[in-house]
N, CA and C of each residue as an Amber inpcrd file, in Angstrom:
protein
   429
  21.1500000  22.2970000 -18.8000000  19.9770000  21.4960000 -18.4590000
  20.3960000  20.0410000 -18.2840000  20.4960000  19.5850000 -17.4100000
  20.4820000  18.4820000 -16.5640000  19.5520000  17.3420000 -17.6730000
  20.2630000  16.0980000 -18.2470000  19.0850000  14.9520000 -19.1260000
  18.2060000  14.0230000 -17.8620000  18.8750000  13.5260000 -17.0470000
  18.0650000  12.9970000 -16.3440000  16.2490000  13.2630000 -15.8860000
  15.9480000  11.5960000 -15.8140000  14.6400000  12.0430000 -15.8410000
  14.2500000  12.0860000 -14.4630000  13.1870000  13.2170000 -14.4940000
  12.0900000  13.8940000 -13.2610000  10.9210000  13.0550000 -12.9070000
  11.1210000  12.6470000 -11.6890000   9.8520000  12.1980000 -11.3890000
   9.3700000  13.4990000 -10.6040000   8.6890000  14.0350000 -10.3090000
   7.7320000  14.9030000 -10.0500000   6.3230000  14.3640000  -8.7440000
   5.7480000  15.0040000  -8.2080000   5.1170000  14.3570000  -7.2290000
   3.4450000  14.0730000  -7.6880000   2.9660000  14.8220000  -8.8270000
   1.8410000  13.4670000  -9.7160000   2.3070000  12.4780000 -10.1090000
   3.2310000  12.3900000 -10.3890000   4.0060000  10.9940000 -11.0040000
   4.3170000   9.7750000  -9.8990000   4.4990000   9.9940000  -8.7430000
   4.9670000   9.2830000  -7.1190000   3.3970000   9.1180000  -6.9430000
   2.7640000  10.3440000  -7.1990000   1.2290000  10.1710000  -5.9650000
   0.4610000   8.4810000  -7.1010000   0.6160000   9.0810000  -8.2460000
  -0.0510000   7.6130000  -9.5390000   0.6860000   6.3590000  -8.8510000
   1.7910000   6.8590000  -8.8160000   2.5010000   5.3940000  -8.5140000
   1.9830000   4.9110000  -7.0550000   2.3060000   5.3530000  -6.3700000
   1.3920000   5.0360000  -5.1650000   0.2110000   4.7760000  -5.1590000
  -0.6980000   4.9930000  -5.3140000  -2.1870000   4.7950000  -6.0230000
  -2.0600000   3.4350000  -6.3580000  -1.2040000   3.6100000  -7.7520000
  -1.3120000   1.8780000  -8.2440000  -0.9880000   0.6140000  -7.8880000
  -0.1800000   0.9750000  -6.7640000   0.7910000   0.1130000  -5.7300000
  -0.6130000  -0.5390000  -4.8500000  -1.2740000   0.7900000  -4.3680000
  -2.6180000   0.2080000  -3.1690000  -3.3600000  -0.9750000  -4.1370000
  -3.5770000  -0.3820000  -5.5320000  -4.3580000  -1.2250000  -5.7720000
  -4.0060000  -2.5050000  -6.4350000  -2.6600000  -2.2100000  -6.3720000
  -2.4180000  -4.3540000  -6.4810000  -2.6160000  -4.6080000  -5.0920000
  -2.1260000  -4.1820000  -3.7970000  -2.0890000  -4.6800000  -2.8470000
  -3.8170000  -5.2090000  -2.6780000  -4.8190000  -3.8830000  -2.8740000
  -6.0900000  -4.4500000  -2.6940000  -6.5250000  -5.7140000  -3.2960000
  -5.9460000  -5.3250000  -4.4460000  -6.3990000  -6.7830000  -5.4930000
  -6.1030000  -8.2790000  -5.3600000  -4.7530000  -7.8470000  -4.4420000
  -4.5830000  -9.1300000  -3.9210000  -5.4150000  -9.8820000  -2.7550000
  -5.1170000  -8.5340000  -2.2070000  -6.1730000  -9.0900000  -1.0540000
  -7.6110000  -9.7890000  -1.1140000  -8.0680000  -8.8660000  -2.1140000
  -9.3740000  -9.7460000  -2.3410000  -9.3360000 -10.9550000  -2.8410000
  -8.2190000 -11.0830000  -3.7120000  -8.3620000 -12.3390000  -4.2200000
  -7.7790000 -13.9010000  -3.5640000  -7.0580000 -13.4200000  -2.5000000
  -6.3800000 -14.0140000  -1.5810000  -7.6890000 -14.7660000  -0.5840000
  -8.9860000 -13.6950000  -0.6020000 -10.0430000 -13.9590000   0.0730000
 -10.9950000 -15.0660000  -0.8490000 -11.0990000 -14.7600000  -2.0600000
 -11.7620000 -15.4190000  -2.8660000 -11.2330000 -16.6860000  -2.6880000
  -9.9780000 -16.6360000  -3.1240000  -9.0680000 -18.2670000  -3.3170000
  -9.2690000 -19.1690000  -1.7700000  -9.5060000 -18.8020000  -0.7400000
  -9.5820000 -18.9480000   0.4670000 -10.8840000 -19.6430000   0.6690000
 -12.2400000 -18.8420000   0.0510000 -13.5120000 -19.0980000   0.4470000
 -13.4080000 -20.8590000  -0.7300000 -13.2200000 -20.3550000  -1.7790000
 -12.8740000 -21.5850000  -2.8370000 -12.4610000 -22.4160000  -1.8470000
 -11.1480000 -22.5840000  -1.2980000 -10.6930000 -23.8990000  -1.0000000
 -11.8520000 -24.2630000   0.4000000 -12.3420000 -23.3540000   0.9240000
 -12.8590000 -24.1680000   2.1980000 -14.1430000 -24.7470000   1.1930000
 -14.7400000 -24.0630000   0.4240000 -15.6920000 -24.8930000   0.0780000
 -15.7040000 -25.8810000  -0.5200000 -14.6500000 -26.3460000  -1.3940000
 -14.2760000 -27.1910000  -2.1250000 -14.2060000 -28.3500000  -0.8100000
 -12.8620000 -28.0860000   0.2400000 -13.1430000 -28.8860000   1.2000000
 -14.4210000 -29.4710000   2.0350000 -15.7000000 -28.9130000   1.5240000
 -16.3520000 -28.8720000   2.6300000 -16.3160000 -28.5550000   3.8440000
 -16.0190000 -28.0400000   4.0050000 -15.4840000 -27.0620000   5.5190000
 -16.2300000 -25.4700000   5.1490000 -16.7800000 -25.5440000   7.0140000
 -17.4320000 -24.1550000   7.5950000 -15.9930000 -23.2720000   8.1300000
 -16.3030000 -21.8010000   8.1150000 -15.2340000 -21.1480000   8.5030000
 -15.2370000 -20.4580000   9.9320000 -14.1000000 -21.1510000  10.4770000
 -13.5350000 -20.8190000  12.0440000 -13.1690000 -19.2230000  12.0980000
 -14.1600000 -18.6810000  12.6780000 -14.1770000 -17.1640000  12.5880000
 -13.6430000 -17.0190000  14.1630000 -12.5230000 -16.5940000  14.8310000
 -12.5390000 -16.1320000  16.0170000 -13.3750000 -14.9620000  17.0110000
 -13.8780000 -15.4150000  17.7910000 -14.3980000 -14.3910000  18.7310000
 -15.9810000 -14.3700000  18.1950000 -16.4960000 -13.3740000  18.2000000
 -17.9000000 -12.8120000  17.9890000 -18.5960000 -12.4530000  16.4380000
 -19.0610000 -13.7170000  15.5620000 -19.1150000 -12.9850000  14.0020000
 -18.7640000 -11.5780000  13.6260000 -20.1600000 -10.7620000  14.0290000
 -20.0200000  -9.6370000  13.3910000 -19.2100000  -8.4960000  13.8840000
 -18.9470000  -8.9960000  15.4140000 -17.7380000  -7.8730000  15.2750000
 -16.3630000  -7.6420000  14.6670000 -15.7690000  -9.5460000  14.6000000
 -15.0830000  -9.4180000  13.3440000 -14.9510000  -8.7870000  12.2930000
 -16.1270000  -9.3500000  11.8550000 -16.3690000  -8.3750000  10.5630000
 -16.5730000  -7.3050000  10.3350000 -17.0320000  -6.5330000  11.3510000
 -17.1500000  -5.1610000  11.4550000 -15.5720000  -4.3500000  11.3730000
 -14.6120000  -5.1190000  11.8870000 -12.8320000  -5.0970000  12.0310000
 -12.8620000  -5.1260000  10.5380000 -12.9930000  -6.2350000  10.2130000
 -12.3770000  -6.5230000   8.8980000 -13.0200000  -5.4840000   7.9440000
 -14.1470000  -5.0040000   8.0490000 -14.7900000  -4.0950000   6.8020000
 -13.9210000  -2.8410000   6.9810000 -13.8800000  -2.1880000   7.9060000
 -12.2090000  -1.7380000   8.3030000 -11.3050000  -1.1670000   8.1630000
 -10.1270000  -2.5710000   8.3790000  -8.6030000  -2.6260000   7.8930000
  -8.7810000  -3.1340000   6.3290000 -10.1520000  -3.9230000   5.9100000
 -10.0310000  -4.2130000   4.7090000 -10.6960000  -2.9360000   3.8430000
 -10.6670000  -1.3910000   4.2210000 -11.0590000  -0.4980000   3.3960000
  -9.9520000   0.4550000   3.4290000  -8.7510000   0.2250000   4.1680000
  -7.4400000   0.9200000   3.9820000  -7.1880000   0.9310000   2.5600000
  -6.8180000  -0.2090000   2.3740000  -6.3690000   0.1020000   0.6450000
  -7.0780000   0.5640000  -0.2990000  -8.6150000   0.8170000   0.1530000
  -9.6660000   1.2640000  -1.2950000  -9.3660000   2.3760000  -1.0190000
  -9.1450000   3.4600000   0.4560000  -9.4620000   4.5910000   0.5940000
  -7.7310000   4.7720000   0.4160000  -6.3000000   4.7850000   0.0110000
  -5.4430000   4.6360000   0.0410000  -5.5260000   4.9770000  -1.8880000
  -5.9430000   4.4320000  -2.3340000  -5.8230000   4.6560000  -3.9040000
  -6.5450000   5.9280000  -4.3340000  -7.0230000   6.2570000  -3.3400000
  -7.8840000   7.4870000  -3.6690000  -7.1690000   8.7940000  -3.3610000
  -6.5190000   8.4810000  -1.5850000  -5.6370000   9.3590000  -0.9840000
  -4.6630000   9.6240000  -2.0410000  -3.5490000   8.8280000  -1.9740000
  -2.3830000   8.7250000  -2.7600000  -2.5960000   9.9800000  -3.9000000
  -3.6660000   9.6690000  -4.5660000  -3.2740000  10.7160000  -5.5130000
  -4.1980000  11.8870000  -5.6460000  -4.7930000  12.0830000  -4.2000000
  -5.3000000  13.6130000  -3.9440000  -4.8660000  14.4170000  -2.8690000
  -3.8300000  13.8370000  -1.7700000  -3.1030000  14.1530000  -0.7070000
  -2.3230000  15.4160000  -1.2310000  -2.2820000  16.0290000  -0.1600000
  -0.7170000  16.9510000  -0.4150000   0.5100000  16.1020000  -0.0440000
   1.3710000  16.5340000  -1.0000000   2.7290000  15.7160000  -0.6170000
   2.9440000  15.0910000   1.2110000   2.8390000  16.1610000   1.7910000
   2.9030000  15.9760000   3.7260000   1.9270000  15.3820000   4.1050000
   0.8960000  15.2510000   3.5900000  -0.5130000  14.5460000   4.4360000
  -0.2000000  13.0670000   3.2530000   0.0960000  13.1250000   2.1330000
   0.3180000  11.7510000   1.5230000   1.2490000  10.5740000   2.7960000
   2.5920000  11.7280000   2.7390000   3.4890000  10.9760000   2.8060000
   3.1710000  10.4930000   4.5830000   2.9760000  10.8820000   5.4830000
   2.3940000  10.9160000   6.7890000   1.1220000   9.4370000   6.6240000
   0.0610000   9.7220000   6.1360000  -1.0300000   8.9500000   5.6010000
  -0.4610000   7.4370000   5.2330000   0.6550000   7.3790000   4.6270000
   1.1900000   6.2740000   3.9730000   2.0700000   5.5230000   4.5380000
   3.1720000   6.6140000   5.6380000   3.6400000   5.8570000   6.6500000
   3.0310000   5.0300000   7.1330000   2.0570000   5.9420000   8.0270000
   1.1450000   5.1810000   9.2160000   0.0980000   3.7220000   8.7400000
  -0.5990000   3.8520000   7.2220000  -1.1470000   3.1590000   6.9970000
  -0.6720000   1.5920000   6.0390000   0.7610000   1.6740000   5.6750000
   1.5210000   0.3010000   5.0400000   1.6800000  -0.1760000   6.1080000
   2.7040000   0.2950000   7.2380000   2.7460000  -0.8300000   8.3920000
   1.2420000  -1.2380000   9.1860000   0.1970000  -0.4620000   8.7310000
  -1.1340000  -1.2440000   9.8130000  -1.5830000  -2.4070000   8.8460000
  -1.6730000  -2.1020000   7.0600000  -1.6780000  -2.8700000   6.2480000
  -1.2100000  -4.4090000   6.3860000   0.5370000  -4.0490000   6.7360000
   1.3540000  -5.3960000   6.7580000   0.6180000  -6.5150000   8.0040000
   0.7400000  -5.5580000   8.5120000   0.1090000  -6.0480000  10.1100000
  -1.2660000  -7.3370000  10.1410000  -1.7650000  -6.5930000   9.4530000
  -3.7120000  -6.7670000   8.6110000  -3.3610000  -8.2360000   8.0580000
  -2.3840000  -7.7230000   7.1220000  -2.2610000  -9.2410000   6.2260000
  -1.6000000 -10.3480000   6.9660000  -0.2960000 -10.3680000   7.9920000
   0.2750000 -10.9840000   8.4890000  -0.4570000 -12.1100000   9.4520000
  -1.1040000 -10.9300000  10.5970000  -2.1010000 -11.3620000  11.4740000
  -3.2630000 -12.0670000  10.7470000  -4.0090000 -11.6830000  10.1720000
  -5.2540000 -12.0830000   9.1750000  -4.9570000 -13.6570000   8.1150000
  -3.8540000 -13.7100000   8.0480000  -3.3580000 -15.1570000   7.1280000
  -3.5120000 -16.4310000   7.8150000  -3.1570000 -17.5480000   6.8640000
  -3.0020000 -18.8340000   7.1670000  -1.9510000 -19.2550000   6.1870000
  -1.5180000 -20.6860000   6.4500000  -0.7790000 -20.9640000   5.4520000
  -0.8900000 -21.6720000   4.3640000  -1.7980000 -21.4910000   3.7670000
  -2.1800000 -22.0990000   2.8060000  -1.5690000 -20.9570000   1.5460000
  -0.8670000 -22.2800000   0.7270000   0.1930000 -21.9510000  -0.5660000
  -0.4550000 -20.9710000  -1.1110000  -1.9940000 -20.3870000  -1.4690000
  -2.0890000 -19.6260000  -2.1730000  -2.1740000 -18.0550000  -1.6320000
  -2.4270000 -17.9560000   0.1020000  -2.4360000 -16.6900000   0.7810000
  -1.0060000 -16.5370000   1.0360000  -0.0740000 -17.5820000   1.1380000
   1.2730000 -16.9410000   1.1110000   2.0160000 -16.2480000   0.3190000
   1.8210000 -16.7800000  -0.7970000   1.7220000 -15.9530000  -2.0560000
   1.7600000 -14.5050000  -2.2340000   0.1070000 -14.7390000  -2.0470000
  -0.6280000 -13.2420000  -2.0260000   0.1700000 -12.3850000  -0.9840000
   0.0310000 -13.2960000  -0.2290000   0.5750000 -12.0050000   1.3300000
   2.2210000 -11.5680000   1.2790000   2.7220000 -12.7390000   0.6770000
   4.3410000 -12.0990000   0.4060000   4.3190000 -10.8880000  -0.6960000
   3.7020000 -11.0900000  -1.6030000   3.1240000  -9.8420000  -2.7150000
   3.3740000  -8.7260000  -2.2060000   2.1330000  -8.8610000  -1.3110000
   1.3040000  -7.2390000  -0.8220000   2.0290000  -7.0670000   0.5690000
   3.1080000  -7.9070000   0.9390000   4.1580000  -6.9780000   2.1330000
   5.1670000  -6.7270000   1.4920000   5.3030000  -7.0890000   0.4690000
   6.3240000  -6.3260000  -0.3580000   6.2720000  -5.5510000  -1.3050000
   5.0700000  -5.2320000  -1.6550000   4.4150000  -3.7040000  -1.9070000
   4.2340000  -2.9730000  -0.8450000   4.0140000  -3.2760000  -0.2790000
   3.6920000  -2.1690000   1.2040000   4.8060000  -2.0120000   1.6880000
   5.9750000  -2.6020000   1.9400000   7.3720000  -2.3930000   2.0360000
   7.9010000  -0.9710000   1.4110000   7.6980000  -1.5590000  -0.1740000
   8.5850000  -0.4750000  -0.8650000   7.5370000   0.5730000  -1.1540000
   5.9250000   0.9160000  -0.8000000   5.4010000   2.0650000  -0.3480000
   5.9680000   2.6470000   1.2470000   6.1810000   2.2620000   1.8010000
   6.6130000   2.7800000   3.1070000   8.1380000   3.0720000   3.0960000
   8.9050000   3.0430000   2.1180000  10.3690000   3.2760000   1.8550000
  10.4160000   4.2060000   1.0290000   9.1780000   4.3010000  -0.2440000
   9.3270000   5.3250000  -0.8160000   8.9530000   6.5010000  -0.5780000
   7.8850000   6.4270000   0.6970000   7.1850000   7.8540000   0.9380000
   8.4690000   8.1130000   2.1690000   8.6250000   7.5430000   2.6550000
  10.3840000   7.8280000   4.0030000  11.2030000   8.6140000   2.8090000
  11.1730000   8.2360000   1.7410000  12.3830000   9.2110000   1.0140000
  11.6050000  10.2360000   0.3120000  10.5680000  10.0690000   0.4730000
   9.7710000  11.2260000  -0.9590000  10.8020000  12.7580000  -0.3500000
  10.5160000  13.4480000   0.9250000  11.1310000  14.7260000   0.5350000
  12.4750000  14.7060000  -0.1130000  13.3500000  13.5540000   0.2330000
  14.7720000  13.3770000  -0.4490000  14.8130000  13.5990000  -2.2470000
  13.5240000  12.7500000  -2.3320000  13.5100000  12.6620000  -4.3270000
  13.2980000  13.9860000  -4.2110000  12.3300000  15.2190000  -3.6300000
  11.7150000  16.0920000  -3.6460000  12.9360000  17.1550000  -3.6400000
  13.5880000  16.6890000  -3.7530000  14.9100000  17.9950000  -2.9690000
  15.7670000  17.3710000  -4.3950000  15.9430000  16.5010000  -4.6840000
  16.7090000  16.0070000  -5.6660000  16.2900000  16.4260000  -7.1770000
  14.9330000  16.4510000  -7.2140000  14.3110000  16.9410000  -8.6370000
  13.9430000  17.7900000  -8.8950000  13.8770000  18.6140000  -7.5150000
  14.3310000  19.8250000  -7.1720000  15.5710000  20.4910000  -7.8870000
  16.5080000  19.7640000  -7.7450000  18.0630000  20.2170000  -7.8990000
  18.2540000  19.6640000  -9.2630000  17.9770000  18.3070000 -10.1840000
  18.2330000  18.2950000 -11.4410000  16.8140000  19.3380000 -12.1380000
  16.2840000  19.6270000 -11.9980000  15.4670000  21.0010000 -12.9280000
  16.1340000  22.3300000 -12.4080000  17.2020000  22.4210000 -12.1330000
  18.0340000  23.3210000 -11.9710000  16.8070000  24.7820000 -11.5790000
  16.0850000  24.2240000 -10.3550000  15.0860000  24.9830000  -9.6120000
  15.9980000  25.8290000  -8.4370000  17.0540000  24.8260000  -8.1090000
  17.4620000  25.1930000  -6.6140000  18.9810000  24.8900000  -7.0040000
  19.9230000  25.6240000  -6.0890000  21.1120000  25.3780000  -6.4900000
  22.0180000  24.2950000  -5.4690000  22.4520000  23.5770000  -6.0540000
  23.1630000  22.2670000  -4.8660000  24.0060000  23.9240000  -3.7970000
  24.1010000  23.0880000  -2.6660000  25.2210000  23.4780000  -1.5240000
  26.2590000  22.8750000  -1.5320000
């Protein structure tokens, strides 16, 4: 019996889960800290294009990560890992495009692309761990 420890794929799907929801958390709060400084400035906010269709965008790309903490850990391994590809890089995208530079969204946004980074690196390897912890629970025999 092999000592090394097993991560297992409830154990990846939690972790993933908890990953969305710093990323969410940031996000919101990245929004909060944002509305703060314009008001503090006195300053109205330069919304591009058409109010509510904006916002209709933003209600959105900004419900990826709520519905992402939910996925993560009710997906099947293949619809997780697929799901998670596609949705960290639209994420990064969201935050990149969606920013300004103000010290406290850079912050935030370097955070949550580098959570979304190493979610989109870890689900690219999940069948690899899957084959690997596979092989230390002496389930399957190496080739």
């Amino acid at each position: 019996m092999k000592s090394e420890a097993v991560i297992d794929d409830s154990m990846l799907k939690i972790r993933l889960s908890t990953l969305w929801i710093v990323v969410m958390f940031n996000m919101v709060f990245a929004d909060i800290y944002s509305i703060i400084v314009e008001l503090v400035n006195g300053n109205t906010f330069n919304i591009p294009g058409e109010v509510t269709t904006m916002m209709a965008i933003a209600a959105i790309v900004t419900n990826i990560p709520i519905f992402m903490i939910f996925l993560s850990r009710t997906l099947s391994r293949k619809a997780n890992r697929v799901t998670n590809i596609i949705t960290a890089p639209l994420t990064i995208l969201y935050v990149i495009r969606g920013g300004h530079l103000a010290p406290h969204y850079l912050i935030s946004a370097a955070i949550e692309v580098v959570i979304l980074v190493y979610i989109f690196i870890t689900v690219l390897k999940w069948k690899k761990l899957w084959m690997e912890n596979l092989k230390k629970t002496d389930l399957i025999e190496e080739r």
